[in-house]
Amino acid sequence: MEAHSSEVFVIGLTVFFLACIIGYYVVWSVTPALHSPLMGVTNAISSVIIVGAILAAGPQGFDISKIFGLIGVVLASVNIFGGFLVTYRMLSMFKKKTKKTKEKE
Amino acid sequence: MVAILYLISALLFIFALRGLSHPESSRMGNIFGVIGMIIAVFTTLMFKSVLSYYEIGAAILIGGAIGSFIALRIEMTALPQLVAAFHSLVGLAAVFVAAAAFYDPVAFNIGKVGSIKSASLIEMSIGTFIGAITFSGSVLAFGKLQGTISGKPIVFKFQHLINALIFLLIILLIVLFVINQSPTIFWTIVIISILLGFLVVIPIGGADMPVVVSMLNSYSGWAACGIGFTLSNNLLIITGALVGASGAILSYIMSKGMNRSIINVVLGGFGGEQDTSASKDNSDKIVKQGNAEDAAYIMKNADSVIIVPGYGMAVAQAQHALREMGDILKKEGIEVRYAIHPVAGRMPGHMNVLLAEANVPYEEVLELDEINHDFPMTEVSFVIGANDVTNPAAKTDESSPIFGMPILDVEKSQSVLFVKRSMATGYSGVDNELFYRDNTTMLFGDAKKMCEDIVKSLSA
């Protein structure tokens, strides 16, 4: 039992450090002009924590942990929708300005 | 099967970040992120233990509606506040998930109530601790950015000692929590961590907000990581690590942009009341003041203009009027470019977004190291709403608080136009000797109004 759980932990730790290294290289390749959208995207994907909230909210019936789970789902959803949408809005402003420089006004 | 789907989701998140290496690929990246999230959510809904689809569906709809409403309505100038607010939600969600795991460990397969595995308890309390700090720190950052709370740093005696003691107390509580698994201790950890989050952000001043926002971005990732370890969920661990790394790198870039270590920013107290000896020396110096017509005349007769926008431009919402001014100058055959300092604005890349919003082509918007060597060949620098990032004292005056900070060399251009509301100093509290030079013209007034007036004079 003890050996098993420590093994799971080491696998988790391996994944963690490899992901940190990937993150390091990927983020340095992001162009500075897009640092705000980067924050928008990372904010949205960090809400993948919704996975844990759904598991907590999953069982039938109503107990305290289910309520916590549902609150978690609501909070994470605000972020997922909000984060991706606001990033979308930012990125669509960075479209190449070709013929239509004056679309509005 | 579940593990594979989660892996695909994690890979899509990596591609989402990777897409941001260029504006052209960035929109596809965002779509990858959305697909990754959809896969993650539906995979989890397929779990045997997940049965309450209606409740979960309703919760997603409520949260989604709120999030969409806010994201579609928000002004681009208010982006930093929005991001801070979103970070606080991630932190809070992490606390709730950890609490749910604590009260119903069976659903997460980490043991039974009262006999949860020690490793899971440690991971859970670390996730809670970081989540709670992210929550309260972000709420305070939101308040400072929104202006509800003064942006001035609040410093008091023994501040760092108190924070350190609270941190030790939390570690002690975590040890106790692992031993007796008491709900009281769990909530005590939550409350004290929330307190610590406030205390950590309180001494940090307005101009350091880009670092704080990036740092909280990083924390929200580590919180997700902590929960990922609790649930032995690789998707959460990977995503949390990506976000954590991203925020950490942004904090590093921002601190470097101010020539300060992250530690120095975190310890705070910068940008409050400084000794005013420097400004006293300058009180008798003469400032050359001009109006919109003068500015229009100077720029019209130039070959090249570099525009240096700062937070003041964002506050005045002057980006559209500024772009219009740039367009007219370009029509006259004048080369117009924009120079962005790394810490301009209140979050990384904020100026770029505002200029993009005003339809400035991103090819004309350059970073500090791309454009700095062009200032000597430039006739006019048009500084709008920026101050400290142009101050030559950063290079010459060793006693200055901003000494060593990389600056935009506007002083090397033939003439400098400063659009400012008043003679007030920048956030560092340091006077700018550039204001008193012969080739500098000060244009006092609201940034937006000034740009509009210049446009009028140019078209006349």
PDB file of C-alpha atoms in Angstrom, chain B residues 92-278:
ATOM      1  CA  LEU B  92     -11.290  29.849  -4.914  1.00  0.00           C
ATOM      2  CA  ALA B  93     -12.279  26.901  -7.110  1.00  0.00           C
ATOM      3  CA  ALA B  94      -9.120  25.092  -5.969  1.00  0.00           C
ATOM      4  CA  VAL B  95     -10.117  25.634  -2.339  1.00  0.00           C
ATOM      5  CA  PHE B  96     -13.604  24.264  -2.979  1.00  0.00           C
ATOM      6  CA  VAL B  97     -12.315  21.203  -4.825  1.00  0.00           C
ATOM      7  CA  ALA B  98      -9.877  20.488  -1.998  1.00  0.00           C
ATOM      8  CA  ALA B  99     -12.683  20.891   0.550  1.00  0.00           C
ATOM      9  CA  ALA B 100     -14.896  18.557  -1.462  1.00  0.00           C
ATOM     10  CA  ALA B 101     -12.101  15.981  -1.581  1.00  0.00           C
ATOM     11  CA  PHE B 102     -11.668  16.303   2.162  1.00  0.00           C
ATOM     12  CA  TYR B 103     -15.357  15.745   2.934  1.00  0.00           C
ATOM     13  CA  ASP B 104     -15.901  13.009   0.343  1.00  0.00           C
ATOM     14  CA  PRO B 105     -12.560  11.253  -0.191  1.00  0.00           C
ATOM     15  CA  VAL B 106     -14.273   8.166  -1.605  1.00  0.00           C
ATOM     16  CA  ALA B 107     -15.382  10.058  -4.724  1.00  0.00           C
ATOM     17  CA  PHE B 108     -11.735  10.855  -5.414  1.00  0.00           C
ATOM     18  CA  ASN B 109     -10.432   7.461  -4.420  1.00  0.00           C
ATOM     19  CA  ILE B 110      -8.065   8.790  -1.781  1.00  0.00           C
ATOM     20  CA  GLY B 111      -9.365   6.900   1.261  1.00  0.00           C
ATOM     21  CA  LYS B 112     -12.294   7.232   3.668  1.00  0.00           C
ATOM     22  CA  VAL B 113     -13.425  10.092   5.888  1.00  0.00           C
ATOM     23  CA  GLY B 114     -11.137  10.214   8.906  1.00  0.00           C
ATOM     24  CA  SER B 115      -8.554   7.945   7.310  1.00  0.00           C
ATOM     25  CA  ILE B 116      -7.425   9.774   4.190  1.00  0.00           C
ATOM     26  CA  LYS B 117      -3.941   8.867   2.985  1.00  0.00           C
ATOM     27  CA  SER B 118      -1.282  11.137   4.454  1.00  0.00           C
ATOM     28  CA  ALA B 119       0.204  11.957   1.052  1.00  0.00           C
ATOM     29  CA  SER B 120      -3.206  13.067  -0.206  1.00  0.00           C
ATOM     30  CA  LEU B 121      -3.715  15.191   2.883  1.00  0.00           C
ATOM     31  CA  ILE B 122      -0.414  16.976   2.328  1.00  0.00           C
ATOM     32  CA  GLU B 123      -1.145  17.562  -1.350  1.00  0.00           C
ATOM     33  CA  MET B 124      -4.663  18.697  -0.520  1.00  0.00           C
ATOM     34  CA  SER B 125      -3.543  21.204   2.083  1.00  0.00           C
ATOM     35  CA  ILE B 126      -0.841  22.600  -0.199  1.00  0.00           C
ATOM     36  CA  GLY B 127      -3.429  23.027  -2.961  1.00  0.00           C
ATOM     37  CA  THR B 128      -5.748  24.738  -0.490  1.00  0.00           C
ATOM     38  CA  PHE B 129      -3.000  26.978   0.828  1.00  0.00           C
ATOM     39  CA  ILE B 130      -1.918  28.178  -2.636  1.00  0.00           C
ATOM     40  CA  GLY B 131      -5.512  28.434  -3.818  1.00  0.00           C
ATOM     41  CA  ALA B 132      -6.532  30.585  -0.873  1.00  0.00           C
ATOM     42  CA  ILE B 133      -3.512  32.891  -1.287  1.00  0.00           C
ATOM     43  CA  THR B 134      -4.263  33.231  -5.000  1.00  0.00           C
ATOM     44  CA  PHE B 135      -7.849  34.084  -4.144  1.00  0.00           C
ATOM     45  CA  SER B 136      -7.259  36.841  -1.624  1.00  0.00           C
ATOM     46  CA  GLY B 137      -4.144  38.194  -3.351  1.00  0.00           C
ATOM     47  CA  SER B 138      -6.067  38.510  -6.610  1.00  0.00           C
ATOM     48  CA  VAL B 139      -9.046  40.150  -4.934  1.00  0.00           C
ATOM     49  CA  LEU B 140      -6.729  42.777  -3.476  1.00  0.00           C
ATOM     50  CA  ALA B 141      -4.890  43.197  -6.802  1.00  0.00           C
ATOM     51  CA  PHE B 142      -8.273  43.634  -8.475  1.00  0.00           C
ATOM     52  CA  GLY B 143      -9.189  46.326  -5.979  1.00  0.00           C
ATOM     53  CA  LYS B 144      -5.921  48.170  -6.531  1.00  0.00           C
ATOM     54  CA  LEU B 145      -6.188  47.970 -10.331  1.00  0.00           C
ATOM     55  CA  GLN B 146      -9.834  48.986 -10.344  1.00  0.00           C
ATOM     56  CA  GLY B 147      -9.047  51.900  -8.051  1.00  0.00           C
ATOM     57  CA  THR B 148     -11.422  50.742  -5.301  1.00  0.00           C
ATOM     58  CA  ILE B 149      -8.399  50.450  -3.049  1.00  0.00           C
ATOM     59  CA  SER B 150      -5.518  52.904  -3.124  1.00  0.00           C
ATOM     60  CA  GLY B 151      -2.726  51.727  -5.386  1.00  0.00           C
ATOM     61  CA  LYS B 152      -0.200  53.063  -2.900  1.00  0.00           C
ATOM     62  CA  PRO B 153       1.820  50.421  -1.156  1.00  0.00           C
ATOM     63  CA  ILE B 154       0.881  49.951   2.471  1.00  0.00           C
ATOM     64  CA  VAL B 155       3.929  49.254   4.578  1.00  0.00           C
ATOM     65  CA  PHE B 156       4.075  48.675   8.304  1.00  0.00           C
ATOM     66  CA  LYS B 157       6.647  47.570  10.822  1.00  0.00           C
ATOM     67  CA  PHE B 158       7.751  43.937  10.985  1.00  0.00           C
ATOM     68  CA  GLN B 159       5.696  43.223   7.884  1.00  0.00           C
ATOM     69  CA  HIS B 160       7.990  40.537   6.515  1.00  0.00           C
ATOM     70  CA  LEU B 161       8.520  39.019   9.947  1.00  0.00           C
ATOM     71  CA  ILE B 162       4.759  38.747  10.426  1.00  0.00           C
ATOM     72  CA  ASN B 163       4.339  37.139   7.001  1.00  0.00           C
ATOM     73  CA  ALA B 164       7.113  34.667   7.756  1.00  0.00           C
ATOM     74  CA  LEU B 165       5.539  33.757  11.095  1.00  0.00           C
ATOM     75  CA  ILE B 166       2.153  33.245   9.463  1.00  0.00           C
ATOM     76  CA  PHE B 167       3.794  31.031   6.874  1.00  0.00           C
ATOM     77  CA  LEU B 168       5.413  28.930   9.623  1.00  0.00           C
ATOM     78  CA  LEU B 169       2.075  28.734  11.410  1.00  0.00           C
ATOM     79  CA  ILE B 170       0.466  27.383   8.239  1.00  0.00           C
ATOM     80  CA  ILE B 171       3.138  24.688   7.912  1.00  0.00           C
ATOM     81  CA  LEU B 172       2.521  23.739  11.528  1.00  0.00           C
ATOM     82  CA  LEU B 173      -1.222  23.570  10.897  1.00  0.00           C
ATOM     83  CA  ILE B 174      -0.668  21.371   7.839  1.00  0.00           C
ATOM     84  CA  VAL B 175       1.340  18.938   9.977  1.00  0.00           C
ATOM     85  CA  LEU B 176      -1.439  18.903  12.578  1.00  0.00           C
ATOM     86  CA  PHE B 177      -4.023  18.465   9.849  1.00  0.00           C
ATOM     87  CA  VAL B 178      -2.233  15.428   8.456  1.00  0.00           C
ATOM     88  CA  ILE B 179      -2.128  13.882  11.922  1.00  0.00           C
ATOM     89  CA  ASN B 180      -5.704  14.405  13.110  1.00  0.00           C
ATOM     90  CA  GLN B 181      -7.619  15.237   9.886  1.00  0.00           C
ATOM     91  CA  SER B 182      -9.792  17.759  11.692  1.00  0.00           C
ATOM     92  CA  PRO B 183     -12.187  19.930   9.657  1.00  0.00           C
ATOM     93  CA  THR B 184     -11.558  22.794  12.070  1.00  0.00           C
ATOM     94  CA  ILE B 185      -7.876  22.786  11.192  1.00  0.00           C
ATOM     95  CA  PHE B 186      -8.691  22.557   7.488  1.00  0.00           C
ATOM     96  CA  TRP B 187     -10.779  25.729   7.614  1.00  0.00           C
ATOM     97  CA  THR B 188      -8.235  27.432   9.835  1.00  0.00           C
ATOM     98  CA  ILE B 189      -5.656  26.802   7.114  1.00  0.00           C
ATOM     99  CA  VAL B 190      -8.051  28.324   4.562  1.00  0.00           C
ATOM    100  CA  ILE B 191      -8.688  31.442   6.618  1.00  0.00           C
ATOM    101  CA  ILE B 192      -5.062  32.062   7.566  1.00  0.00           C
ATOM    102  CA  SER B 193      -3.954  31.520   3.969  1.00  0.00           C
ATOM    103  CA  ILE B 194      -6.525  34.078   2.819  1.00  0.00           C
ATOM    104  CA  LEU B 195      -5.095  36.510   5.357  1.00  0.00           C
ATOM    105  CA  LEU B 196      -1.578  35.832   4.129  1.00  0.00           C
ATOM    106  CA  GLY B 197      -2.663  36.484   0.519  1.00  0.00           C
ATOM    107  CA  PHE B 198      -3.860  39.953   1.518  1.00  0.00           C
ATOM    108  CA  LEU B 199      -0.699  40.681   3.462  1.00  0.00           C
ATOM    109  CA  VAL B 200       1.528  39.622   0.582  1.00  0.00           C
ATOM    110  CA  VAL B 201      -0.083  41.973  -1.958  1.00  0.00           C
ATOM    111  CA  ILE B 202      -0.725  44.941   0.367  1.00  0.00           C
ATOM    112  CA  PRO B 203       2.820  46.399   0.253  1.00  0.00           C
ATOM    113  CA  ILE B 204       3.065  46.250  -3.548  1.00  0.00           C
ATOM    114  CA  GLY B 205       2.506  49.516  -5.403  1.00  0.00           C
ATOM    115  CA  GLY B 206       0.496  50.335  -8.512  1.00  0.00           C
ATOM    116  CA  ALA B 207       3.378  50.334 -10.982  1.00  0.00           C
ATOM    117  CA  ASP B 208       4.476  46.888  -9.833  1.00  0.00           C
ATOM    118  CA  MET B 209       1.098  45.452 -10.695  1.00  0.00           C
ATOM    119  CA  PRO B 210       2.336  43.767 -13.909  1.00  0.00           C
ATOM    120  CA  VAL B 211       4.581  41.619 -11.716  1.00  0.00           C
ATOM    121  CA  VAL B 212       1.832  40.897  -9.210  1.00  0.00           C
ATOM    122  CA  VAL B 213      -0.677  39.945 -11.882  1.00  0.00           C
ATOM    123  CA  SER B 214       1.885  37.606 -13.474  1.00  0.00           C
ATOM    124  CA  MET B 215       2.771  36.148 -10.106  1.00  0.00           C
ATOM    125  CA  LEU B 216      -0.851  35.415  -9.256  1.00  0.00           C
ATOM    126  CA  ASN B 217      -1.178  33.857 -12.701  1.00  0.00           C
ATOM    127  CA  SER B 218       1.652  31.575 -11.697  1.00  0.00           C
ATOM    128  CA  TYR B 219       0.090  30.784  -8.300  1.00  0.00           C
ATOM    129  CA  SER B 220      -3.211  29.815  -9.891  1.00  0.00           C
ATOM    130  CA  GLY B 221      -1.250  27.247 -11.915  1.00  0.00           C
ATOM    131  CA  TRP B 222       0.510  25.836  -8.872  1.00  0.00           C
ATOM    132  CA  ALA B 223      -2.834  25.587  -7.077  1.00  0.00           C
ATOM    133  CA  ALA B 224      -4.186  23.486  -9.953  1.00  0.00           C
ATOM    134  CA  CYS B 225      -1.035  21.383  -9.694  1.00  0.00           C
ATOM    135  CA  GLY B 226      -1.613  20.772  -5.985  1.00  0.00           C
ATOM    136  CA  ILE B 227      -5.136  19.571  -6.695  1.00  0.00           C
ATOM    137  CA  GLY B 228      -3.763  17.450  -9.544  1.00  0.00           C
ATOM    138  CA  PHE B 229      -1.440  15.669  -7.121  1.00  0.00           C
ATOM    139  CA  THR B 230      -4.316  15.143  -4.677  1.00  0.00           C
ATOM    140  CA  LEU B 231      -6.396  13.477  -7.373  1.00  0.00           C
ATOM    141  CA  SER B 232      -3.397  11.784  -9.057  1.00  0.00           C
ATOM    142  CA  ASN B 233      -4.601  13.466 -12.233  1.00  0.00           C
ATOM    143  CA  ASN B 234      -1.868  14.046 -14.821  1.00  0.00           C
ATOM    144  CA  LEU B 235      -3.962  16.489 -16.848  1.00  0.00           C
ATOM    145  CA  LEU B 236      -4.255  18.815 -13.870  1.00  0.00           C
ATOM    146  CA  ILE B 237      -0.571  18.427 -13.047  1.00  0.00           C
ATOM    147  CA  ILE B 238       0.544  19.184 -16.615  1.00  0.00           C
ATOM    148  CA  THR B 239      -1.787  22.135 -17.078  1.00  0.00           C
ATOM    149  CA  GLY B 240      -0.965  23.529 -13.675  1.00  0.00           C
ATOM    150  CA  ALA B 241       2.745  23.294 -14.417  1.00  0.00           C
ATOM    151  CA  LEU B 242       2.298  25.030 -17.800  1.00  0.00           C
ATOM    152  CA  VAL B 243       0.374  27.890 -16.226  1.00  0.00           C
ATOM    153  CA  GLY B 244       2.745  28.075 -13.286  1.00  0.00           C
ATOM    154  CA  ALA B 245       5.767  28.240 -15.571  1.00  0.00           C
ATOM    155  CA  SER B 246       4.089  30.822 -17.772  1.00  0.00           C
ATOM    156  CA  GLY B 247       3.289  33.129 -14.882  1.00  0.00           C
ATOM    157  CA  ALA B 248       6.764  32.705 -13.418  1.00  0.00           C
ATOM    158  CA  ILE B 249       8.431  33.625 -16.707  1.00  0.00           C
ATOM    159  CA  LEU B 250       6.194  36.661 -17.153  1.00  0.00           C
ATOM    160  CA  SER B 251       7.027  37.795 -13.617  1.00  0.00           C
ATOM    161  CA  TYR B 252      10.699  37.401 -14.425  1.00  0.00           C
ATOM    162  CA  ILE B 253      10.402  39.410 -17.666  1.00  0.00           C
ATOM    163  CA  MET B 254       8.472  42.152 -15.881  1.00  0.00           C
ATOM    164  CA  SER B 255      10.935  42.430 -12.994  1.00  0.00           C
ATOM    165  CA  LYS B 256      13.809  42.551 -15.458  1.00  0.00           C
ATOM    166  CA  GLY B 257      11.988  45.367 -17.252  1.00  0.00           C
ATOM    167  CA  MET B 258      12.325  47.319 -14.036  1.00  0.00           C
ATOM    168  CA  ASN B 259      15.797  46.055 -13.202  1.00  0.00           C
ATOM    169  CA  ARG B 260      14.551  44.627  -9.938  1.00  0.00           C
ATOM    170  CA  SER B 261      14.586  41.131  -8.593  1.00  0.00           C
ATOM    171  CA  ILE B 262      11.274  39.381  -8.080  1.00  0.00           C
ATOM    172  CA  ILE B 263      12.110  39.196  -4.375  1.00  0.00           C
ATOM    173  CA  ASN B 264      12.527  42.954  -4.294  1.00  0.00           C
ATOM    174  CA  VAL B 265       9.125  43.485  -5.927  1.00  0.00           C
ATOM    175  CA  VAL B 266       7.430  40.981  -3.645  1.00  0.00           C
ATOM    176  CA  LEU B 267       8.880  42.593  -0.545  1.00  0.00           C
ATOM    177  CA  GLY B 268       7.254  45.727  -1.893  1.00  0.00           C
ATOM    178  CA  GLY B 269       7.069  49.254  -0.600  1.00  0.00           C
ATOM    179  CA  PHE B 270       8.135  50.763  -3.923  1.00  0.00           C
ATOM    180  CA  GLY B 271       6.479  53.846  -5.339  1.00  0.00           C
ATOM    181  CA  GLY B 272       5.221  55.415  -2.141  1.00  0.00           C
ATOM    182  CA  GLU B 273       6.335  58.661  -0.655  1.00  0.00           C
ATOM    183  CA  GLN B 274       9.914  59.233  -1.755  1.00  0.00           C
ATOM    184  CA  ASP B 275      12.232  61.929  -0.603  1.00  0.00           C
ATOM    185  CA  THR B 276      11.584  64.879  -2.850  1.00  0.00           C
ATOM    186  CA  SER B 277      15.129  66.205  -2.957  1.00  0.00           C
ATOM    187  CA  ALA B 278      15.408  65.651  -6.708  1.00  0.00           C
TER     188      ALA B 278
END
